[in-house]
Every structure is written in structure tokens, then in C-alpha cells.
DNA sequence: AGCACGCCGACT
DNA sequence: GTCGGCGTGCTC
């Protein structure tokens, strides 16, 4: 028998191994195996399929051993991987690396031991060799990292090689487990002292000499109550304010009065539900939407819930989730970004407590591995997790009994993975996954993507509108500040219109909060020579350097290169150098001088870098410790604040101007999303949009919250130019350090692909940033017209890529296909 | 991707 | 003379 194995290497295809006779019964698809790979490497891989026949007379190797008794991946998950590698033009290994936490991807580690025939004649050894041999007489085996600790990393490999050649040592490959169980100590009363007399006498003796020990013992008995013989407690729970550093407790253990035992501790945390789901009361509008969603599920169509900001989508989700759980099924809840999860988690845990688990890239590998283990062993018991909230990568969780998939904020661009492969869109992949498992899927957004909206219009998705805000809140009033008018009349103070400043003052006077949105494009602050226009650029990338005030340095956003701020121009030696552009930092400063009494905080990449920074800012804002919050996209994403009276959008134009067919859509979504933060309770909120193009359609539609009109317009535009959803795009990113070879290779590839026919090739073109980390870039954009045959065209395209890649002339060029690029 | 092999410049 | 730099080729 032969097994096709997926290995964590970015090479196309599976690797075929012989299944040894004694393993024939146990090797099935979805199981992990250890296989030899290359001259001296062992890898763990996943069996994709087992077959009886194998053509070709290749020299196949044998499977070494098995890591699992039963599959860790359900059948549908292997189908999902298969679909993904074909759809997104990547290798199974790339999917495996994205899907499995590292605890499930074991690698071999070289271990050395003394050669059995070595006669222990140490005189033939050098000093360093002697140290290694001596260490091997104490502990039988050493890993390479242990050897490196003994003699240092320099020349280690050669030394070991020489020892092996001289038959002093032998080496072997062993699989090492990277997962380490988290443990804790539990303390209990030792058996002799379960006898009350013994206990009493020891307490009496302590009252004279070891007062602290008695105190701890008393504390233990107090917490244990009648259960004291079987009571076990952690140090932290026993002595919360551990001022003794635990030494007294340790003394009790060493005297044999108490017993310490090490037990495994879950990293997944413990959360109690605070409310019963019976307390989930939906408004009539929500109930209607819920009913409508169910009818969509009955039609076996993906459901698109288009609920305006503040309409209470989460409550509807919770209602649906509670029902799925009650059937003993699991729920997968995908969110665009880690930052958002904590809010949603909090709300879901109110109802579902421990049943809710989180999974995203911010989790440690050990945490991920533990959750995977729990899922693989899922038995639908009360204490098992049922709801999995996570970012894209949660799609790969091997749920054994999934009953519902939710993709929230389905319009969000961060649902698409860009690097590394697989470059998948979590929404589209989730729709496919739902179809594979034949279970319902719900997509939710206040501003659905053009793709999804089009699918809803065409009947492919079932559309559920929810146009009413929850409770008494109404949609905010949107006002336009015409910046060209303001500029002409010189009424504006720097970047702020009088309208916006008045409204801010107004809000502050009423002790209400303000959010100021400045998008990322306007975020970068550069340095420019006033005399000749020179600006410092990154030596490795084709971008200007961004000024960072906190470190007073110029920095490259692509490769991290840093330099100090030049005092004169490198071109003309002029000293007239100044900063241009205005980012959140500058906004924060300027607002501080305009509103000296207000407490202003900033939320952007810089201020949310540390683990809890994001949550801290949100908490401060929620509790009214911040009057004005200045931020990028981050402030627009699903945050629920109740006292926000005003939202200001400083520079709508820079969002509209970006040269990309999705820029209008993105700009409109940002405006609507950030506007949605205003006026979440009875009082109507206000939004001020500053723009130089007040009559632009996009601005007009945004003012009226007119999603449908905007997207009807937008779809008409897309159709005119043949952009998605009226075509499919594949972008091939070409990279090389050699710009000439890159130019030739990418040109050649574009020509080859064009020759396939049935598609349109644009480029090769220079991307906006044409060089990153000393590598030059070209983009080839392929438009596939609507109709059948995508699969065949795609495989032809990747065939062409492989041919070009294989030709010796272009071997310095790398190609990365990106299907449905963003 | 990782690892071995192989061919040239900087040190004991 | 060796160490170790990374260019090249291969992995069922």
C-alpha cells in the first residue's frame, strides 16, 4: 500500500510513501505520520489518501511511524485543503503550515550518543571533543542545542562530523514534541493529619514556634470546610496576598504535613456565563431578521445579514448560536481582526461562558495546540467548547460537528490573507467550507462588500436587511465641511473646518465624547526639502521614509530601516527642511492646543503595539476618561461606545484618491463604519466629513446612509470596466533582486499567459511600491471573464508559472500567484 | 523551507 | 593551512 502525504514544505504536490505491512491497518487519511525526507531529516506529515497502486519505478521510502491512532482532521477538512490549494494556487504544504499549530507539526532533532564500540580512550580527543564525550558518559544522549551549550556554537557541526567519522559517537534523528503542558501545584493535607487529634496537636505545637505555618494551616482548613481530607488548592488561591513568598507553605510540605502535587493546567482559561440565553430579548426588527435568516438557511443559501451600524447583529448571532449549541453542534465565528475579538468574546461569554473559545494568531503555539487537542477529542460534553471565535486561521480548526459558520464584518479587507501563501479570503473560503459540510453560513456587515451585495442581488446569497437601529438610537446626522470653501475664506485653523471645531466644542461642553478619524494614507509624515523637493527615501525599498516623532527618526514602513533626521538636503544642501502630511500624532497635538482642557488620546498602530494597549484605550474611552479619541481605521471597527456625540472625518479625499478599483468602496465603507460610532443611545449623533469634493456621489450617498444607491452606482462602474464581481482577478507578483532579469522574466510570463486565451493580461506593471527589502517587484494582473472554466484556466496559468520558474535563465525570479487580490 | 555540498576570501 | 561565507540543487 502507498500513502500520499502532505509535508510542511512549499513544494507542489504530495509525497508518496510505502506503508509498511505492520502499519497497513492504521494508516488512513487525516492521520499524522513520521517520514524520512531528504538525507537526514524526519518530518511529520498528514496522510491525504491511501491507495493500492503506484505507477512509476521511483525509489519510494517507507513511512517511519504513526503519530495518531485516529485522524486529527475530519474528511471534510482534507477536502477543504484540497479545494483551497486548487482555488488559491498554492501547495498543500503551505496550507498545512497555515492550518496546523506548531504543536502538531513535529520536526526531527538530531541527537548524538557514544558509539557502542568506542573504547573510551579520551586521549585521542581534543579539549572540546573531550567535553562532549564526557557529557555523553553522564547523560546518554545530547541534542545539538545541548552540545552547543557545552562547547559553544562555533565549529560545532564540524566537530560532531569528525567524531562520527572516527566512530566515537553516533547520531540519530528523533521527533521532538514542542508542546509543553502547563502545570500548577495543588496542596492538600497529608493523610496522617486527616485524624483530628493529630491535626489538633500539630496546630498546638505551631502556635508557639511556627506562627506563620499555623496561620496557613488554619487558612487551609477554613477554605476547605468539612471537605478538608480531600480538599486541594493552588498556592495562589490559598494565600492570595503571598507576603511570605510561600516559604511557610513549603515548610509544611517538607514536614510532611501537607502534600504538593503537580497537575496539568489548562491554558484556555475558565469563564462563567453571567446570563441565561433566555434573557436574550430581541426587538421586533431583530426577530424578523432572525426569522428571515432561518428561511435563508432552509433555502441552503449563504445568508447576508445587512444590518446598519448599531442594529444589534450580535444579539441575533447569540440567539442563533444558542440554538446550534442546544443541538450539540459547534459554531465557528470568524472576525477580521484580533483587536476586535475581545469585545465580541466578552459579549458571547456573558451567555455561553466556557463554551466560547478564542483562536487567533495572537495566541501562543501552546495555547493553539491545547485547543486543537480539545477539539480533536470533542465529545459534545457540557464542559467542551462549542463556539470558536477567531480570525481567518480559525477556519482550519478541525471541528467534528460544526452546525453554523458566521463571518462577521464580511466586507473587511483583512479577511484576505496576503502573505504568506495560502492567500485566501476567509469569507469566500468559509462559504466553500459551509457547502462542504452542508451547514448554514451567515455573513454579516453594515456595509457588505460589492461582491457579496452582487451575490445577494443575483440570488446566490439570501439577503436579510436590518435597517433599524436597536432601541431608541437613530442614525447620525451627516454634515459636510467644504474645505475648498473654508480655505478660500481662510476660516479654517490648519486642518480643521470651523464647522468641525464648533461641533467638537459643543460636544465637550455637554460632556460628550468625540472620535476623530484620520485614515492611514494621511498618516504618514514625511520630510521634504523646501528648496528642491528632495525627500529621504529607503535604500532598500521604493518608498519615502516616514517621520516618527517619538524616536525622532525616519523609518521605512516596509523593511524597518531607520535613520536620523537629516539637517540639510542631500541634493542641494539647503537647510530648509520641513515635515509634510498630517498623521494622527499631529492631529492629537493640534487638538490639544485647540482644546487644552480636553483629554485626548490616540489609537493607531503606534499606541496599540503592546498586548493590552488596545483594550486599555477602549476601557478608558468607555469609562469616560477620554474626551477625544483620535485614530485610524481602528476606531471604526465594531466598537460600541454609548456617549459618542460626534465623529469627525478629517480627510475623506485621500481615501477616495487611491489608485485602485476598490478605493471608492473602501472609502464609503470607512465613512459609514466610523459614522456608525456616533449616537448610540437616544440622542442623535453627528458626523462631520471634511472634503474638497462635497458634491461627489460617494459623499452624497454617505450623507444619506444610502448604501444601496452607492453600490448600485459602484456595481455599474465595475461592470463598465470589467472589474470584480464582473470578472475574476489573479495577480502574479514577480520578485527579484535583479531588475533586468525580473523585467524579462515577467514580460515573458505575461506573454505566455496571454497565449492561453480566454483571459486578459495587464502588465507587467510597476506596483505602487516597486522595491521592497532590496527586491524589485512587478505585478501581472489577469482578468478572467465570467463563465465556466476558471479551474482549467487557473491550472494552465500555474503551469505557465512553473515552466518559467524552471527555466535556468529566470531562476533568480520568484513568482507568487494571488487569486482574488485585494 | 531546510539541509548538504561545494567553491572562494579572512583568520589562527 | 582551516573556518565559514552563501550560491546551488534536491527532497517521495
PDB file of C-alpha atoms in Angstrom, chain A residues 332-491:
ATOM      1  CA  UNK A 332     -17.383  28.832  14.001  1.00  0.00           C
ATOM      2  CA  UNK A 333     -17.356  32.618  14.301  1.00  0.00           C
ATOM      3  CA  UNK A 334     -14.847  34.407  12.067  1.00  0.00           C
ATOM      4  CA  UNK A 335     -13.841  38.011  12.684  1.00  0.00           C
ATOM      5  CA  UNK A 336     -11.485  40.187  10.685  1.00  0.00           C
ATOM      6  CA  UNK A 337      -9.021  41.206  13.359  1.00  0.00           C
ATOM      7  CA  UNK A 338      -7.641  40.124  16.671  1.00  0.00           C
ATOM      8  CA  UNK A 339      -8.268  43.537  18.173  1.00  0.00           C
ATOM      9  CA  UNK A 340     -11.992  43.104  17.709  1.00  0.00           C
ATOM     10  CA  UNK A 341     -12.270  39.710  19.292  1.00  0.00           C
ATOM     11  CA  UNK A 342     -12.062  40.763  22.931  1.00  0.00           C
ATOM     12  CA  UNK A 343     -15.274  42.803  22.678  1.00  0.00           C
ATOM     13  CA  UNK A 344     -17.216  40.056  20.959  1.00  0.00           C
ATOM     14  CA  UNK A 345     -15.772  37.387  23.225  1.00  0.00           C
ATOM     15  CA  UNK A 346     -16.867  39.334  26.261  1.00  0.00           C
ATOM     16  CA  UNK A 347     -20.407  39.575  24.974  1.00  0.00           C
ATOM     17  CA  UNK A 348     -20.613  35.938  23.961  1.00  0.00           C
ATOM     18  CA  UNK A 349     -19.109  34.708  27.225  1.00  0.00           C
ATOM     19  CA  UNK A 350     -21.833  36.542  29.098  1.00  0.00           C
ATOM     20  CA  UNK A 351     -24.190  33.956  27.702  1.00  0.00           C
ATOM     21  CA  UNK A 352     -22.034  30.966  26.910  1.00  0.00           C
ATOM     22  CA  UNK A 353     -19.180  31.179  29.418  1.00  0.00           C
ATOM     23  CA  UNK A 354     -16.649  28.402  28.986  1.00  0.00           C
ATOM     24  CA  UNK A 355     -18.238  27.150  25.817  1.00  0.00           C
ATOM     25  CA  UNK A 356     -16.682  30.084  23.947  1.00  0.00           C
ATOM     26  CA  UNK A 357     -13.079  29.699  22.895  1.00  0.00           C
ATOM     27  CA  UNK A 358     -10.818  32.119  21.090  1.00  0.00           C
ATOM     28  CA  UNK A 359      -8.385  31.261  18.368  1.00  0.00           C
ATOM     29  CA  UNK A 360      -6.157  33.708  16.556  1.00  0.00           C
ATOM     30  CA  UNK A 361      -2.540  34.357  15.691  1.00  0.00           C
ATOM     31  CA  UNK A 362      -2.011  36.299  18.911  1.00  0.00           C
ATOM     32  CA  UNK A 363      -2.337  33.080  20.846  1.00  0.00           C
ATOM     33  CA  UNK A 364       0.771  31.170  21.797  1.00  0.00           C
ATOM     34  CA  UNK A 365       1.528  27.954  19.952  1.00  0.00           C
ATOM     35  CA  UNK A 366       0.941  26.037  23.158  1.00  0.00           C
ATOM     36  CA  UNK A 367      -2.499  27.570  23.579  1.00  0.00           C
ATOM     37  CA  UNK A 368      -3.380  26.758  19.984  1.00  0.00           C
ATOM     38  CA  UNK A 369      -2.155  23.206  20.358  1.00  0.00           C
ATOM     39  CA  UNK A 370      -4.168  22.704  23.519  1.00  0.00           C
ATOM     40  CA  UNK A 371      -7.325  23.963  21.851  1.00  0.00           C
ATOM     41  CA  UNK A 372      -6.695  21.693  18.863  1.00  0.00           C
ATOM     42  CA  UNK A 373      -6.329  18.754  21.217  1.00  0.00           C
ATOM     43  CA  UNK A 374      -9.597  19.614  22.894  1.00  0.00           C
ATOM     44  CA  UNK A 375     -11.348  19.817  19.527  1.00  0.00           C
ATOM     45  CA  UNK A 376      -9.917  16.544  18.277  1.00  0.00           C
ATOM     46  CA  UNK A 377     -11.251  14.899  21.421  1.00  0.00           C
ATOM     47  CA  UNK A 378     -14.616  16.695  21.244  1.00  0.00           C
ATOM     48  CA  UNK A 379     -17.443  14.623  22.660  1.00  0.00           C
ATOM     49  CA  UNK A 380     -20.152  17.276  22.984  1.00  0.00           C
ATOM     50  CA  UNK A 381     -19.911  17.161  26.746  1.00  0.00           C
ATOM     51  CA  UNK A 382     -21.116  20.064  28.815  1.00  0.00           C
ATOM     52  CA  UNK A 383     -17.605  21.333  29.546  1.00  0.00           C
ATOM     53  CA  UNK A 384     -16.429  21.117  25.932  1.00  0.00           C
ATOM     54  CA  UNK A 385     -16.068  24.296  23.916  1.00  0.00           C
ATOM     55  CA  UNK A 386     -18.774  24.793  21.310  1.00  0.00           C
ATOM     56  CA  UNK A 387     -18.215  28.297  19.993  1.00  0.00           C
ATOM     57  CA  UNK A 388     -14.941  29.155  18.311  1.00  0.00           C
ATOM     58  CA  UNK A 389     -14.295  32.816  17.759  1.00  0.00           C
ATOM     59  CA  UNK A 390     -11.254  33.691  15.756  1.00  0.00           C
ATOM     60  CA  UNK A 391      -9.525  35.362  12.879  1.00  0.00           C
ATOM     61  CA  UNK A 392      -9.009  33.777   9.462  1.00  0.00           C
ATOM     62  CA  UNK A 393      -6.900  30.891  10.710  1.00  0.00           C
ATOM     63  CA  UNK A 394      -9.794  29.597  12.842  1.00  0.00           C
ATOM     64  CA  UNK A 395     -11.270  28.292   9.584  1.00  0.00           C
ATOM     65  CA  UNK A 396      -8.824  25.409   9.832  1.00  0.00           C
ATOM     66  CA  UNK A 397      -9.993  24.198  13.244  1.00  0.00           C
ATOM     67  CA  UNK A 398     -10.915  20.523  12.838  1.00  0.00           C
ATOM     68  CA  UNK A 399     -14.442  20.828  14.232  1.00  0.00           C
ATOM     69  CA  UNK A 400     -16.036  17.429  14.483  1.00  0.00           C
ATOM     70  CA  UNK A 401     -19.637  18.539  14.474  1.00  0.00           C
ATOM     71  CA  UNK A 402     -19.988  22.034  13.048  1.00  0.00           C
ATOM     72  CA  UNK A 403     -23.521  23.385  12.770  1.00  0.00           C
ATOM     73  CA  UNK A 404     -23.092  27.043  11.813  1.00  0.00           C
ATOM     74  CA  UNK A 405     -20.459  29.376  10.416  1.00  0.00           C
ATOM     75  CA  UNK A 406     -20.651  33.123  10.999  1.00  0.00           C
ATOM     76  CA  UNK A 407     -18.374  35.561   9.200  1.00  0.00           C
ATOM     77  CA  UNK A 408     -18.753  38.955  10.841  1.00  0.00           C
ATOM     78  CA  UNK A 409     -17.723  42.210   9.137  1.00  0.00           C
ATOM     79  CA  UNK A 410     -17.558  40.260   5.909  1.00  0.00           C
ATOM     80  CA  UNK A 411     -16.582  43.377   3.941  1.00  0.00           C
ATOM     81  CA  UNK A 412     -13.347  43.808   5.874  1.00  0.00           C
ATOM     82  CA  UNK A 413     -10.198  43.593   3.795  1.00  0.00           C
ATOM     83  CA  UNK A 414      -8.134  41.964   6.479  1.00  0.00           C
ATOM     84  CA  UNK A 415     -10.165  38.796   5.952  1.00  0.00           C
ATOM     85  CA  UNK A 416      -7.928  38.299   2.933  1.00  0.00           C
ATOM     86  CA  UNK A 417      -4.519  36.922   3.730  1.00  0.00           C
ATOM     87  CA  UNK A 418      -1.792  38.453   1.652  1.00  0.00           C
ATOM     88  CA  UNK A 419       1.420  36.902   2.874  1.00  0.00           C
ATOM     89  CA  UNK A 420       2.448  34.133   3.126  1.00  0.00           C
ATOM     90  CA  UNK A 421       0.520  31.625   0.992  1.00  0.00           C
ATOM     91  CA  UNK A 422      -2.231  30.423   1.142  1.00  0.00           C
ATOM     92  CA  UNK A 423      -3.507  33.827   0.034  1.00  0.00           C
ATOM     93  CA  UNK A 424      -7.116  33.076   0.869  1.00  0.00           C
ATOM     94  CA  UNK A 425     -10.155  35.144   1.631  1.00  0.00           C
ATOM     95  CA  UNK A 426     -11.724  33.889   4.828  1.00  0.00           C
ATOM     96  CA  UNK A 427     -15.238  34.812   3.737  1.00  0.00           C
ATOM     97  CA  UNK A 428     -15.060  33.002   0.427  1.00  0.00           C
ATOM     98  CA  UNK A 429     -13.277  30.046   1.963  1.00  0.00           C
ATOM     99  CA  UNK A 430     -15.923  29.911   4.703  1.00  0.00           C
ATOM    100  CA  UNK A 431     -18.710  29.829   2.118  1.00  0.00           C
ATOM    101  CA  UNK A 432     -16.949  26.898   0.473  1.00  0.00           C
ATOM    102  CA  UNK A 433     -16.434  25.191   3.810  1.00  0.00           C
ATOM    103  CA  UNK A 434     -20.119  25.555   4.678  1.00  0.00           C
ATOM    104  CA  UNK A 435     -21.042  23.964   1.373  1.00  0.00           C
ATOM    105  CA  UNK A 436     -18.657  21.070   2.030  1.00  0.00           C
ATOM    106  CA  UNK A 437     -20.195  20.329   5.420  1.00  0.00           C
ATOM    107  CA  UNK A 438     -23.700  21.143   4.224  1.00  0.00           C
ATOM    108  CA  UNK A 439     -24.279  23.553   7.110  1.00  0.00           C
ATOM    109  CA  UNK A 440     -25.634  27.106   7.158  1.00  0.00           C
ATOM    110  CA  UNK A 441     -23.399  30.145   6.872  1.00  0.00           C
ATOM    111  CA  UNK A 442     -24.202  33.705   7.881  1.00  0.00           C
ATOM    112  CA  UNK A 443     -22.265  36.720   6.616  1.00  0.00           C
ATOM    113  CA  UNK A 444     -22.812  39.960   8.479  1.00  0.00           C
ATOM    114  CA  UNK A 445     -21.925  43.563   7.758  1.00  0.00           C
ATOM    115  CA  UNK A 446     -23.237  47.085   7.951  1.00  0.00           C
ATOM    116  CA  UNK A 447     -21.551  47.746   4.639  1.00  0.00           C
ATOM    117  CA  UNK A 448     -21.429  44.497   2.653  1.00  0.00           C
ATOM    118  CA  UNK A 449     -18.727  44.148   0.032  1.00  0.00           C
ATOM    119  CA  UNK A 450     -19.587  44.735  -3.607  1.00  0.00           C
ATOM    120  CA  UNK A 451     -19.028  41.026  -4.223  1.00  0.00           C
ATOM    121  CA  UNK A 452     -21.463  39.883  -1.565  1.00  0.00           C
ATOM    122  CA  UNK A 453     -24.022  42.526  -2.384  1.00  0.00           C
ATOM    123  CA  UNK A 454     -23.905  41.425  -6.011  1.00  0.00           C
ATOM    124  CA  UNK A 455     -24.333  37.807  -4.945  1.00  0.00           C
ATOM    125  CA  UNK A 456     -27.367  38.863  -2.935  1.00  0.00           C
ATOM    126  CA  UNK A 457     -28.850  40.739  -5.898  1.00  0.00           C
ATOM    127  CA  UNK A 458     -28.285  37.795  -8.203  1.00  0.00           C
ATOM    128  CA  UNK A 459     -29.947  35.402  -5.756  1.00  0.00           C
ATOM    129  CA  UNK A 460     -26.816  33.432  -4.967  1.00  0.00           C
ATOM    130  CA  UNK A 461     -26.978  34.706  -1.386  1.00  0.00           C
ATOM    131  CA  UNK A 462     -30.109  35.259   0.653  1.00  0.00           C
ATOM    132  CA  UNK A 463     -30.250  38.915   1.708  1.00  0.00           C
ATOM    133  CA  UNK A 464     -31.574  39.859   5.133  1.00  0.00           C
ATOM    134  CA  UNK A 465     -31.850  43.606   5.626  1.00  0.00           C
ATOM    135  CA  UNK A 466     -31.950  45.088   9.099  1.00  0.00           C
ATOM    136  CA  UNK A 467     -32.253  48.812   8.629  1.00  0.00           C
ATOM    137  CA  UNK A 468     -33.370  49.841  12.062  1.00  0.00           C
ATOM    138  CA  UNK A 469     -31.050  50.677  14.898  1.00  0.00           C
ATOM    139  CA  UNK A 470     -31.590  48.836  18.144  1.00  0.00           C
ATOM    140  CA  UNK A 471     -33.540  50.604  20.895  1.00  0.00           C
ATOM    141  CA  UNK A 472     -34.102  54.313  20.595  1.00  0.00           C
ATOM    142  CA  UNK A 473     -30.945  55.300  18.765  1.00  0.00           C
ATOM    143  CA  UNK A 474     -31.191  56.719  15.279  1.00  0.00           C
ATOM    144  CA  UNK A 475     -28.639  57.041  12.524  1.00  0.00           C
ATOM    145  CA  UNK A 476     -26.450  60.108  12.885  1.00  0.00           C
ATOM    146  CA  UNK A 477     -26.852  63.347  11.005  1.00  0.00           C
ATOM    147  CA  UNK A 478     -24.031  63.726   8.484  1.00  0.00           C
ATOM    148  CA  UNK A 479     -22.698  67.204   7.732  1.00  0.00           C
ATOM    149  CA  UNK A 480     -20.198  68.239   5.078  1.00  0.00           C
ATOM    150  CA  UNK A 481     -17.408  70.695   5.663  1.00  0.00           C
ATOM    151  CA  UNK A 482     -16.403  72.074   2.280  1.00  0.00           C
ATOM    152  CA  UNK A 483     -12.674  72.500   2.707  1.00  0.00           C
ATOM    153  CA  UNK A 484     -12.111  74.464  -0.510  1.00  0.00           C
ATOM    154  CA  UNK A 485     -14.636  76.999   0.682  1.00  0.00           C
ATOM    155  CA  UNK A 486     -13.001  77.120   4.075  1.00  0.00           C
ATOM    156  CA  UNK A 487      -9.588  77.561   2.508  1.00  0.00           C
ATOM    157  CA  UNK A 488     -10.796  80.406   0.306  1.00  0.00           C
ATOM    158  CA  UNK A 489     -12.254  82.262   3.220  1.00  0.00           C
ATOM    159  CA  UNK A 490      -9.317  81.376   5.421  1.00  0.00           C
ATOM    160  CA  UNK A 491     -11.752  80.414   8.112  1.00  0.00           C
TER     161      UNK A 491
END
